[in-house]
Short mmCIF file of C-alpha atoms and ligand atoms in Angstrom, two decimals:
data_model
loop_
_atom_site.label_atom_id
_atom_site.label_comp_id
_atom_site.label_asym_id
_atom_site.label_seq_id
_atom_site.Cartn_x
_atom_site.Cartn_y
_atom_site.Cartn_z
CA UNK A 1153 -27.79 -38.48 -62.69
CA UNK A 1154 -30.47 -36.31 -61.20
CA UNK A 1155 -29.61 -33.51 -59.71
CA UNK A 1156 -26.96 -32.25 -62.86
CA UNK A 1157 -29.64 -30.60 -64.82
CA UNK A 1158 -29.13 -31.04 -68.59
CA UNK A 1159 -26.82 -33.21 -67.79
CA UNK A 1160 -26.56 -36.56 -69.87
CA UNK A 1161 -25.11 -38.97 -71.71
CA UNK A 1162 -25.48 -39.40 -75.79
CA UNK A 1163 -23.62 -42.60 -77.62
CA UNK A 1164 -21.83 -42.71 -74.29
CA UNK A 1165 -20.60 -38.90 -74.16
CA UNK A 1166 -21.37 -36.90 -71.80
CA UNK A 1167 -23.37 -34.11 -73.26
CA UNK A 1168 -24.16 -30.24 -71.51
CA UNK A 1169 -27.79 -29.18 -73.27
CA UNK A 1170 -26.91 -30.85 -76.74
CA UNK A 1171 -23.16 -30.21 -76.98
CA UNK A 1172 -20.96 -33.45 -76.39
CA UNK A 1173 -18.03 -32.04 -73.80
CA UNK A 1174 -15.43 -33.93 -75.98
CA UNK A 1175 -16.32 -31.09 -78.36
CA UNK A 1176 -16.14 -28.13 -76.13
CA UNK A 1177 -12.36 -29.52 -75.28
CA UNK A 1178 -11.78 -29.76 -78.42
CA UNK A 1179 -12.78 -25.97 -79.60
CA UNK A 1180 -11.80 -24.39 -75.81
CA UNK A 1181 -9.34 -26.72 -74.27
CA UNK A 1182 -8.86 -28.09 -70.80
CA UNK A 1183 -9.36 -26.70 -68.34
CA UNK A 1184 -12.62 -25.36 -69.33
CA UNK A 1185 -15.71 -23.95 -66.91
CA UNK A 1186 -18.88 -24.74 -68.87
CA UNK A 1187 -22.58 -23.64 -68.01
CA UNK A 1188 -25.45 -24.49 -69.06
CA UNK A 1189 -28.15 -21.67 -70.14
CA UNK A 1190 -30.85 -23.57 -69.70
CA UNK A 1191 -30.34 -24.53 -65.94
CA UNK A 1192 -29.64 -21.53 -64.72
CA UNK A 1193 -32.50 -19.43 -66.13
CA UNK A 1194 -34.53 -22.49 -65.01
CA UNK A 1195 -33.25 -22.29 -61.38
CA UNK A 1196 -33.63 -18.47 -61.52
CA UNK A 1197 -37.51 -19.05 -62.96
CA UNK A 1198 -38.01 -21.74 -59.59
CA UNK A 1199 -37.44 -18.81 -57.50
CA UNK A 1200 -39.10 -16.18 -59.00
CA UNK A 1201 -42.10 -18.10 -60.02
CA UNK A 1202 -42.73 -19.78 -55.99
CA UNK A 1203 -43.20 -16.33 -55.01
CA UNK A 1204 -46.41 -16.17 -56.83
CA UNK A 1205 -48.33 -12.97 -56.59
CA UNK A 1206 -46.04 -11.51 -53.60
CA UNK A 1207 -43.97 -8.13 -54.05
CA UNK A 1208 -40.27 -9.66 -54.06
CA UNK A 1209 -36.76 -9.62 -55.66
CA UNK A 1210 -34.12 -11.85 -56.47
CA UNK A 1211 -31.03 -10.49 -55.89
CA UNK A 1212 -28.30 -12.97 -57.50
CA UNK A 1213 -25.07 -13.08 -54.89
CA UNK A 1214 -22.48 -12.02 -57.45
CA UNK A 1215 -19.76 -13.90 -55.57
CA UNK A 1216 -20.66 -16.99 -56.34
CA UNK A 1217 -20.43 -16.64 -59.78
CA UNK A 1218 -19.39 -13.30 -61.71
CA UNK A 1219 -19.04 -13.83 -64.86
CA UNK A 1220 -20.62 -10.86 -66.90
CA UNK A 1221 -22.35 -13.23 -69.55
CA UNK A 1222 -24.20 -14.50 -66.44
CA UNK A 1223 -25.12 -11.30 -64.60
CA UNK A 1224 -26.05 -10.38 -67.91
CA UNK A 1225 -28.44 -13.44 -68.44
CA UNK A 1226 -29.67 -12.59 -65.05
CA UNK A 1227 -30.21 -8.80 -65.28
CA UNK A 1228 -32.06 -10.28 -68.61
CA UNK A 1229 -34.44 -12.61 -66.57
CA UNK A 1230 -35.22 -9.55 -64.27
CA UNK A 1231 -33.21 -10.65 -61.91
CA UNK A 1232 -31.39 -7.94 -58.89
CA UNK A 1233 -27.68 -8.67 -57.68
CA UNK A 1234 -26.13 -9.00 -54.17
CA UNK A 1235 -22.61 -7.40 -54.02
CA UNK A 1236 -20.20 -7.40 -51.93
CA UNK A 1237 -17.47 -4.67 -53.46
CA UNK A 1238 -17.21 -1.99 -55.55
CA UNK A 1239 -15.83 -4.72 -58.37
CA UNK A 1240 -18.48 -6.81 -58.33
CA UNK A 1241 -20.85 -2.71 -58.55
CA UNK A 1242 -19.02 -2.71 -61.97
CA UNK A 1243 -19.44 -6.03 -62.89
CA UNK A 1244 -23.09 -5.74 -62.33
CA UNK A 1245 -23.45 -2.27 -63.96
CA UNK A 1246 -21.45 -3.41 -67.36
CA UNK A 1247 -23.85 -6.57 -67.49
CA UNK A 1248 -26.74 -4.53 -67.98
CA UNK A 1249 -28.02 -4.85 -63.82
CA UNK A 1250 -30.81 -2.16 -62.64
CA UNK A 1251 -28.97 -0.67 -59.86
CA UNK A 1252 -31.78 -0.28 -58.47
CA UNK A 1253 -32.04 -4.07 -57.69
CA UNK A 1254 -28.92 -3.61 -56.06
CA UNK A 1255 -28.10 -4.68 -52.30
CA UNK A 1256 -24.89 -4.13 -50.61
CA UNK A 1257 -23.68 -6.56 -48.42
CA UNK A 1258 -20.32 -7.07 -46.60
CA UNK A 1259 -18.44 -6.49 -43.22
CA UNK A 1260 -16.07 -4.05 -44.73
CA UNK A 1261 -17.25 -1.57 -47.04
CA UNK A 1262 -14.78 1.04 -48.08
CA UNK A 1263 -15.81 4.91 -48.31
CA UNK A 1264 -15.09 4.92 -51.89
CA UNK A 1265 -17.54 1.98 -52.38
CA UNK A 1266 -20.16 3.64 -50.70
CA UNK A 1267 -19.71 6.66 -52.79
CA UNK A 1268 -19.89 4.49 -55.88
CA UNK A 1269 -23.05 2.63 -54.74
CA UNK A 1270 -24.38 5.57 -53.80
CA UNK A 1271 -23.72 7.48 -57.55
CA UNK A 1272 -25.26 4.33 -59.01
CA UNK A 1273 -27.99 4.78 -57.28
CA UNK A 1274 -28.52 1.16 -55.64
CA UNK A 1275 -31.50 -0.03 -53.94
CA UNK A 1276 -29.92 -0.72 -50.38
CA UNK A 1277 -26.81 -0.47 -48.22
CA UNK A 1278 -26.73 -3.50 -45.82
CA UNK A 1279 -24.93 -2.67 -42.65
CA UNK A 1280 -23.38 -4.56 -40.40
CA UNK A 1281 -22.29 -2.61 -37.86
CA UNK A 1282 -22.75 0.92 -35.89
CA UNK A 1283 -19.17 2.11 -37.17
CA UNK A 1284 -20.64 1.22 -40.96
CA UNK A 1285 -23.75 3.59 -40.47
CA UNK A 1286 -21.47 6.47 -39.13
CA UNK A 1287 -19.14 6.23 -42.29
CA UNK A 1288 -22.08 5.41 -44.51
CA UNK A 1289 -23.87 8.74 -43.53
CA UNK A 1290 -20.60 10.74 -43.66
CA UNK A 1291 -19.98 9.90 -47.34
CA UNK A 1292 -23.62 10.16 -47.89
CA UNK A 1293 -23.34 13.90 -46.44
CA UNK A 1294 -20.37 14.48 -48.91
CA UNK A 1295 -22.27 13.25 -51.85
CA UNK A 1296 -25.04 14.78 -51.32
CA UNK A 1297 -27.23 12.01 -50.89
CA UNK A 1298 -29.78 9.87 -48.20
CA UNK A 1299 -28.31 6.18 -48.28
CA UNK A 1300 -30.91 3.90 -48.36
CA UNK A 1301 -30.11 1.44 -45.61
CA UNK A 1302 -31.15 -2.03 -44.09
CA UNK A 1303 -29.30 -3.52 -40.92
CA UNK A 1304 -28.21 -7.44 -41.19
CA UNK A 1305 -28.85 -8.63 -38.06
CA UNK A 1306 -27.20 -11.75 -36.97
CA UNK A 1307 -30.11 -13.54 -35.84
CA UNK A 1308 -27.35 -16.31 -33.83
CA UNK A 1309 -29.22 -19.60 -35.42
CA UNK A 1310 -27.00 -22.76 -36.34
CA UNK A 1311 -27.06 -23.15 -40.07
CA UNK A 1312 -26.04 -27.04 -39.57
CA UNK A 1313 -23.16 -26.22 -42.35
CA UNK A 1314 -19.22 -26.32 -42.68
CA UNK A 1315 -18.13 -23.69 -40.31
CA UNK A 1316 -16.36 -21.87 -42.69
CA UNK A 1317 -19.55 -21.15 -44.21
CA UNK A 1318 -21.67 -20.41 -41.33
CA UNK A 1319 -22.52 -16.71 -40.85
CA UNK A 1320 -25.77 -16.49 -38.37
CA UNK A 1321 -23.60 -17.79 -35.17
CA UNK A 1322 -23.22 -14.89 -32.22
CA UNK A 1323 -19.37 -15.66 -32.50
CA UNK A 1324 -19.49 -15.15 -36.35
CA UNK A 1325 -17.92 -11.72 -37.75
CA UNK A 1326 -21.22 -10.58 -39.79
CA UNK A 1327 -24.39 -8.73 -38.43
CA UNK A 1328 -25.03 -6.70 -35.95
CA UNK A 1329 -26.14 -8.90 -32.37
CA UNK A 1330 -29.97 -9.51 -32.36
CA UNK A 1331 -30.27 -8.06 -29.18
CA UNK A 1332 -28.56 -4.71 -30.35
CA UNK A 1333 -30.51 -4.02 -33.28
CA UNK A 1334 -33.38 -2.67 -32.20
CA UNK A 1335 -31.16 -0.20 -30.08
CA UNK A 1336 -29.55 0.68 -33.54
CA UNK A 1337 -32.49 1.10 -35.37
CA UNK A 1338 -33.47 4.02 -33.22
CA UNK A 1339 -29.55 5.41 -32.37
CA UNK A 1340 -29.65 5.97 -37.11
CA UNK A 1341 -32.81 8.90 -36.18
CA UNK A 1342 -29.33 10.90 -35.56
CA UNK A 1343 -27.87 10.11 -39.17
CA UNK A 1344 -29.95 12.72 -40.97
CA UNK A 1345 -28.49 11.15 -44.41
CA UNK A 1346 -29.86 7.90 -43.77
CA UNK A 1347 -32.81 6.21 -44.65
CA UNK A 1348 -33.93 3.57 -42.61
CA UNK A 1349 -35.53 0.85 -45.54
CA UNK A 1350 -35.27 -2.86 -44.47
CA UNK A 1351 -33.90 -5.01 -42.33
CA UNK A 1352 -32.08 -8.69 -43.21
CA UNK A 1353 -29.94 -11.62 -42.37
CA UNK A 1354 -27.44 -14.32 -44.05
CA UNK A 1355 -27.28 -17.30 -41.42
CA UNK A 1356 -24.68 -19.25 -43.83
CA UNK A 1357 -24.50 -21.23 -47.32
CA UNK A 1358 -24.83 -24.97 -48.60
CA UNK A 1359 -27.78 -25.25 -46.01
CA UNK A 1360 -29.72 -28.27 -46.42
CA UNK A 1361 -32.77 -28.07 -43.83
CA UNK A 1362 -35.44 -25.19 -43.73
CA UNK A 1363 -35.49 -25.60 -40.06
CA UNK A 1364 -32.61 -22.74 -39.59
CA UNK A 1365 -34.05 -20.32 -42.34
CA UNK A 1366 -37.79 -20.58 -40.93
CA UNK A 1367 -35.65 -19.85 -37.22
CA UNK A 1368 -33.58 -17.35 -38.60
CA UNK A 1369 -36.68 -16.02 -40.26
CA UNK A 1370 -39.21 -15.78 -37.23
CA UNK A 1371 -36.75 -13.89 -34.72
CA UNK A 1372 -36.01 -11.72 -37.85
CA UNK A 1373 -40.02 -11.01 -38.23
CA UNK A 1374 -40.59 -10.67 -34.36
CA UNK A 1375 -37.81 -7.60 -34.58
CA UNK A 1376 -39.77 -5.90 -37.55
CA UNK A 1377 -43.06 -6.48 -35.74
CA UNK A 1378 -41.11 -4.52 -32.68
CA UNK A 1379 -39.36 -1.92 -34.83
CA UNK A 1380 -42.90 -1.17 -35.79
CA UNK A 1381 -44.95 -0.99 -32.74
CA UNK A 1382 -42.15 1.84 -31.96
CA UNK A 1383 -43.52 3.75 -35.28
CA UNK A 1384 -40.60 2.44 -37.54
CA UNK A 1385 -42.12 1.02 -40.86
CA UNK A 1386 -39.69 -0.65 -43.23
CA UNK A 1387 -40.52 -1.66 -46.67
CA UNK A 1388 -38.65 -4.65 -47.53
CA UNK A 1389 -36.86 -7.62 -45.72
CA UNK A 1390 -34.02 -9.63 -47.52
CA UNK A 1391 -33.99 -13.05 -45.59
CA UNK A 1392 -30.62 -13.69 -47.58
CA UNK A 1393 -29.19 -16.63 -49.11
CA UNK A 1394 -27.27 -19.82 -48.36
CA UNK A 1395 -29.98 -22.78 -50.12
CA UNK A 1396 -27.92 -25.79 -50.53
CA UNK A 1397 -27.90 -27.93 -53.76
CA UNK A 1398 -26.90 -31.89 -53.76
CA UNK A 1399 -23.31 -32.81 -54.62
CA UNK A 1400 -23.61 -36.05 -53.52
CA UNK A 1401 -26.13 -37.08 -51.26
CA UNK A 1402 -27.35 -33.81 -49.86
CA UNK A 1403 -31.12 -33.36 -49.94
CA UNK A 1404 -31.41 -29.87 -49.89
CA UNK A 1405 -35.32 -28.79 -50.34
CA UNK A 1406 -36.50 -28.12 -53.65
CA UNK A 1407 -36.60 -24.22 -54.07
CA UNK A 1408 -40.13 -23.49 -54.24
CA UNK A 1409 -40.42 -25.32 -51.00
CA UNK A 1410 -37.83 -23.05 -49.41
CA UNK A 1411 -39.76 -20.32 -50.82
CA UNK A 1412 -42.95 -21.49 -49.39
CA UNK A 1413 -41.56 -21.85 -45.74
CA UNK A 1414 -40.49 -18.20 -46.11
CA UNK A 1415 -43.80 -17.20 -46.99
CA UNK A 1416 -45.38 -18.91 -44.95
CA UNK A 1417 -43.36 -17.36 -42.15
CA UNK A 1418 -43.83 -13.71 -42.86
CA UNK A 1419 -48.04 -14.80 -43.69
CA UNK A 1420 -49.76 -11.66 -44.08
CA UNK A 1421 -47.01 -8.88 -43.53
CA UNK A 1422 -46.72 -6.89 -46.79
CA UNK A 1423 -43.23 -6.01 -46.88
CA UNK A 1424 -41.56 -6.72 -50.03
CA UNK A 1425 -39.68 -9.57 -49.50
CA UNK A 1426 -35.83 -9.84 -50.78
CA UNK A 1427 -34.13 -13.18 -51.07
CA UNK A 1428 -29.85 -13.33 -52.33
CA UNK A 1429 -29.43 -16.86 -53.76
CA UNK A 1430 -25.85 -17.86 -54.82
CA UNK A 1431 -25.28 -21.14 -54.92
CA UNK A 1432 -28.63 -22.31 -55.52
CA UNK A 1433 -28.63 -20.28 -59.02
CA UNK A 1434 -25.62 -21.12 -60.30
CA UNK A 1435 -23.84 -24.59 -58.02
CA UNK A 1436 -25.41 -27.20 -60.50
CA UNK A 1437 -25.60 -25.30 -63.59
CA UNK A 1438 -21.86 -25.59 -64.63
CA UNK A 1439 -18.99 -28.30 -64.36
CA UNK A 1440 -15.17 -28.05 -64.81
CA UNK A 1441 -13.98 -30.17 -67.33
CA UNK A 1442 -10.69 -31.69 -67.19
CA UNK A 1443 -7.85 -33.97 -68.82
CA UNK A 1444 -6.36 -36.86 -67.55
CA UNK A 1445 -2.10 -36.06 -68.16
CA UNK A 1446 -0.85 -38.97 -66.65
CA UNK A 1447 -2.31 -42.05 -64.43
CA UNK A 1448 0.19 -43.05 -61.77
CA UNK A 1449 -0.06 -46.37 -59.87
CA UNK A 1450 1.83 -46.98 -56.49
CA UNK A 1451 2.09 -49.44 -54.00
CA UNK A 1452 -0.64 -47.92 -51.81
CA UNK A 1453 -2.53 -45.77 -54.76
CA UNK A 1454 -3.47 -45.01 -57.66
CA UNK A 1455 -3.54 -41.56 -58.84
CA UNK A 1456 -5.30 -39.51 -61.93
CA UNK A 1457 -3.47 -36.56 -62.61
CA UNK A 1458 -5.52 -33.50 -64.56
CA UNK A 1459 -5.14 -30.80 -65.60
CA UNK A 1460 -7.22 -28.70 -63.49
CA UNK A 1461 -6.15 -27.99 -59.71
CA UNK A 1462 -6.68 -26.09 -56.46
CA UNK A 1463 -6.44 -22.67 -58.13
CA UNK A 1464 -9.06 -23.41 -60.88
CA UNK A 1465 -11.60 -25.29 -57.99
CA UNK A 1466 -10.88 -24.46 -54.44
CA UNK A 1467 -13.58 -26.07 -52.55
CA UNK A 1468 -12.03 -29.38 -52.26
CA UNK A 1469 -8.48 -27.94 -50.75
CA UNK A 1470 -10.29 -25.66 -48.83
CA UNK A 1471 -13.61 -27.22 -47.46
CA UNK A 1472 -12.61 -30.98 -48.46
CA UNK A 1473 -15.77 -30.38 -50.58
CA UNK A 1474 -17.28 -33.71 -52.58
CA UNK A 1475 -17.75 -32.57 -56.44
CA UNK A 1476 -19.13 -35.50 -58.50
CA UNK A 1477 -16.67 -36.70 -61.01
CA UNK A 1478 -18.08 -38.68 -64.40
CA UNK A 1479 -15.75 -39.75 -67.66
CA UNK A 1480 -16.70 -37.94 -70.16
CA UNK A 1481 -16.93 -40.83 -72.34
CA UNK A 1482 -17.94 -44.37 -71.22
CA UNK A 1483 -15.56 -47.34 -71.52
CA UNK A 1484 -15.81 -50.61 -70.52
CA UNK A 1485 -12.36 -51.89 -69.14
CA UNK A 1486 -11.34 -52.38 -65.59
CA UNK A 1487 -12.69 -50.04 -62.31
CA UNK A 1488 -9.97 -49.05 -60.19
CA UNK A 1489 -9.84 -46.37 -57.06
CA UNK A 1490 -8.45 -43.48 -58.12
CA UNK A 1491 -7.46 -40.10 -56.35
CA UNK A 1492 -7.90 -37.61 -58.84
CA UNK A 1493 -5.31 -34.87 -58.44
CA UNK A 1494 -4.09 -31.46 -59.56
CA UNK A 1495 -0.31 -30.38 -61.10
CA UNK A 1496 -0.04 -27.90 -57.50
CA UNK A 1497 2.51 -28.51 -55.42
CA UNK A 1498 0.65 -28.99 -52.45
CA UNK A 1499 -0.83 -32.20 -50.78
CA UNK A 1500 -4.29 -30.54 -50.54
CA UNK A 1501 -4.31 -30.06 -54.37
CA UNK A 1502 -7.04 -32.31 -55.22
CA UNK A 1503 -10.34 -32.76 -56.90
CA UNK A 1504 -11.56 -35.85 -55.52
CA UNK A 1505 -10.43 -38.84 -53.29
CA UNK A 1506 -11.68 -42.35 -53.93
CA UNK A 1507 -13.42 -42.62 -57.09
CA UNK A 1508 -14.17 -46.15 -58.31
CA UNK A 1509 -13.81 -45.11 -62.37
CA UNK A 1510 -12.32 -46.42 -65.61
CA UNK A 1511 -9.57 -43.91 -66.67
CA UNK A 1512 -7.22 -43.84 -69.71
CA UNK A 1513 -4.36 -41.36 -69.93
CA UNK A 1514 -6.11 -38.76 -71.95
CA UNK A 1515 -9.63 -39.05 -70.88
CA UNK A 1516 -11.64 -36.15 -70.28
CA UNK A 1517 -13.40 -35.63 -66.94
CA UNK A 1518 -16.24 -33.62 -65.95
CA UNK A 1519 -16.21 -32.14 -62.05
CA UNK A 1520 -19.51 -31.92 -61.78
CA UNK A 1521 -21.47 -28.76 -59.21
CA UNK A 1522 -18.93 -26.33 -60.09
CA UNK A 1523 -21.04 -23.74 -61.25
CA UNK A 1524 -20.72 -21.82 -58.20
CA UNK A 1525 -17.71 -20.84 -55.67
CA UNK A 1526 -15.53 -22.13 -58.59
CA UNK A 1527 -14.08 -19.75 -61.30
CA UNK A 1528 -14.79 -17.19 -58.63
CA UNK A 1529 -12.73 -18.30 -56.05
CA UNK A 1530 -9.60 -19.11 -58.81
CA UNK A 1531 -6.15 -18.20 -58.17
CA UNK A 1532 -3.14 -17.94 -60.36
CA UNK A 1533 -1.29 -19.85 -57.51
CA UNK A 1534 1.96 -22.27 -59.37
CA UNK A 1535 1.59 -18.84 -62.17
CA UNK A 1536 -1.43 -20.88 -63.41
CA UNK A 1537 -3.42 -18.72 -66.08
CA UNK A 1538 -7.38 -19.91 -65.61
CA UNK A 1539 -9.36 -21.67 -67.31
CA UNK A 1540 -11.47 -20.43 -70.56
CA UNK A 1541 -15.25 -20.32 -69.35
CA UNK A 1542 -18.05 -21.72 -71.85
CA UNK A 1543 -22.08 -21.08 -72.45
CA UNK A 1544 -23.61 -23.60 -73.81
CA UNK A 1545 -26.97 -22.76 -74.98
CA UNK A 1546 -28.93 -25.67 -76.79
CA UNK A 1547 -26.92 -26.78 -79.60
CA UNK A 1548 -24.43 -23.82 -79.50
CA UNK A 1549 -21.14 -23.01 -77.90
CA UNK A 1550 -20.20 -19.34 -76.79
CA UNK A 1551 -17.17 -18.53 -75.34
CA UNK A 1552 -17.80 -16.40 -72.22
CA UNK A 1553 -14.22 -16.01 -71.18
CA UNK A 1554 -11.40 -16.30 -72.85
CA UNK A 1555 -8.77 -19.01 -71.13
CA UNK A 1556 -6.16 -16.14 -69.40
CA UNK A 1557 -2.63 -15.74 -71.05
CA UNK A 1558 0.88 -15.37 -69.72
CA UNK A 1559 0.73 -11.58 -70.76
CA UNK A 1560 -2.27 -10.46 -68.89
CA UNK A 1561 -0.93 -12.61 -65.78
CA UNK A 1562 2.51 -11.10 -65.69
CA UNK A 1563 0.74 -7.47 -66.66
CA UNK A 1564 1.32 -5.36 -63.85
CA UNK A 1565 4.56 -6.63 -62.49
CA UNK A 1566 7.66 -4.93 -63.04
CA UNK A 1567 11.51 -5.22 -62.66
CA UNK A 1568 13.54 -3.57 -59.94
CA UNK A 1569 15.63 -0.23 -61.80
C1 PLP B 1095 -22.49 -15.44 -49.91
C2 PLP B 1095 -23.73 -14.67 -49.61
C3 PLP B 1095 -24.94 -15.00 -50.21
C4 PLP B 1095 -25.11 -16.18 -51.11
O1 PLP B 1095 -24.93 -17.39 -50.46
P1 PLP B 1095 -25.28 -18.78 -51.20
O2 PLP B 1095 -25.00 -19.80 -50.20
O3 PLP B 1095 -24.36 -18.86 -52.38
O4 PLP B 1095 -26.70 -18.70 -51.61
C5 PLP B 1095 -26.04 -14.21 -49.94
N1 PLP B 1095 -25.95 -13.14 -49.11
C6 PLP B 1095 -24.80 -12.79 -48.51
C7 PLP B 1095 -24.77 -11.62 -47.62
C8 PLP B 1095 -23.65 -13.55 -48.74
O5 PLP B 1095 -22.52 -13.22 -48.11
#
């Protein structure tokens, strides 16, 4: 089972650090998110520790993952945060984040999100397009403040992932075009409540090769090499995020390897370098445990039906994502191929299709890789409330989020007079 760290089985349960998941079901129910502690500060420690001696920052993408007991165990690790909204600013600020290890990311940035970022005091604005830098230094005007600001270029490279997940294409909506940015970097002289800081990219996520980010990289160095023959020195470049992890049979690179063709790409330039890892931090730290409610056999199929559906783990319905799927406990009678489906009322509502496994009605099952782009992406869709999330941490449980009730989903609806 490589590739689940802390992952194993004990007297034929499947066990998270030293806590059997039959357990954690027990004490939290089903469905249930659970992380490990141990693998992510472990992933976070590959990525901080590959940069060796050079001036850098991880900055956490919040999305994939924003729980506040995990942006907390970040922000405790040293860790910075990549945000995308003012919610995820408040997330990060209530966890205990330095805002100023804050970047800003995102295509559509509201004024009052600015002004929030700006109060905070974050460590860079990344903008994404001309229109962005004139709002950006009007609301910096009003608040009295320079922005400190970075343009994501969209360097147009193939990331070789699922299109909905590719972001460095000339036809994708994020960046502003390569051959425009240089133009831009010298039109913000006229924003006098600017400050022109960095300069960064995001090509796309669940990339496996290093081939796109060393691409994406070098036409991203030959522009800051350009910006500075032209007497424009930035101080930091944020090459992003987007590292794959395995699922299945992905072979992503390890992550100090992917840190080393990064550095090896900007050699001897001194910039501090800025990296915004999602998926790579979080993806195989946590799984989504399930129970089987019924087992249905048909003429053409046989079907597992859990607990947990579309709304609590997207990816499949949405990406026809692969998430490993193991019993929770091992038991010897007969394999069959199973479809392992949600409640939802929708054809798309499953976890995974074809699995050669030995179910009972009642077994638990563990979706394995759902550590990232899971909880966050969760919906109340069929007025589901989602699931309780769990931190285990050695031999101890902590409840990190309590499973949602009827009351807080129905909170801010009301009756017509
Ligand atoms: C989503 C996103 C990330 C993180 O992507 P992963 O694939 O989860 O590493 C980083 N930066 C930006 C701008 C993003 O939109």
């Amino acid at each position: 089972m490589s590739g689940f760290p802390f992952t194993g089985y004990r007297n034929s349960v499947l066990c998270l650090e030293s806590v059997p998941l039959d357990y954690i079901a027990e004490q939290c129910g089903t469905p249930c998110y659970v992380y490990s502690r141990a693998a992510l500060a472990s992933a976070y420690k590959e990525f901080d520790d590959a940069f060796g001696a050079r001036d850098h920052l991880v900055c956490y993408a919040v999305k994939a993952n924003s729980n506040l007991a995990i942006l907390n165990l970040f922000a405790r690790l040293g860790s910075g945060f990549d945000i995308v909204s003012g919610g995820e600013l408040q997330r990060v600020l209530k966890a205990g984040g330095d805002p100023q290890k804050i970047v800003f990311s995102g295509v559509g940035k509201r004024p009052d999100e600015m002004r929030a970022a700006l109060d905070a005091g974050i460590l860079c604005f990344n903008v994404e397009s001309e229109a962005e830098l004139a709002i950006l230094n009007q609301v910096a005007e009003e608040a009295g403040r320079v922005a400190p600001v970075s343009l994501r270029v969209n360097p147009d490279v193939d990331a070789k992932t699922h299109p909905y997940i590719s972001t460095g294409l000339k036809e994708n909506k994020f960046g502003v075009p390569f051959d425009e940015a240089e133009k831009l970097y010298t039109a913000t002289r006229k924003f006098s409540n600017l400050r022109m800081e960095g300069l960064d990219c995001h090509i796309g996520s669940q990339l496996t090769e290093l081939d796109p980010f060393v691409a994406a990289s070098e036409k991203i160095l030959h522009l800051l090499d350009r910006l500075e023959t032209q007497g424009l020195r930035l101080s930091h470049l944020d090459l992003g995020g987007g590292l794959g992890i395995r699922y299945s049979q992905e072979n992503p690179p390890p992550i100090p390897d992917y840190v080393q063709a990064l550095c090896t790409a900007i050699g001897s330039r001194n910039q501090r370098i800025l990296i915004e890892p999602g998926r790579a931090l979080v993806g195989n730290a946590g799984l989504l445990l399930t129970r089987i409610e019924y087992l249905k056999h048909t003429p053409h199929r046989n079907f597992a039906i859990v607990d947990a559906a579309m709304n609590d783990l997207m990816r499949p319905a949405l990406y026809g994502a692969y998430h490993h799927i193991l019993p929770v406990a091992k038991h010897g009678e007969e394999e069959k191929n199973y479809q392992i489906v949600g409640p939802v009322c929708e054809t798309g509502d499953f976890l995974g299709h074809d699995r050669t496994l030995t179910l009972s009605q009642g077994d638990l099952l563990a979706v394995m890789s759902a550590g990232a782009y899971g909880m966050s992406m969760s919906s109340n869709y069929n007025t589901r409330p989602r699931p309780a999330e769990v931190m285990v941490d050695g031999d101890r449980v902590h409840l990190i989020r309590e499973r949602e009730s009827m009351e807080q989903l129905m909170a801010g609806e009301r009756l017509l007079p």
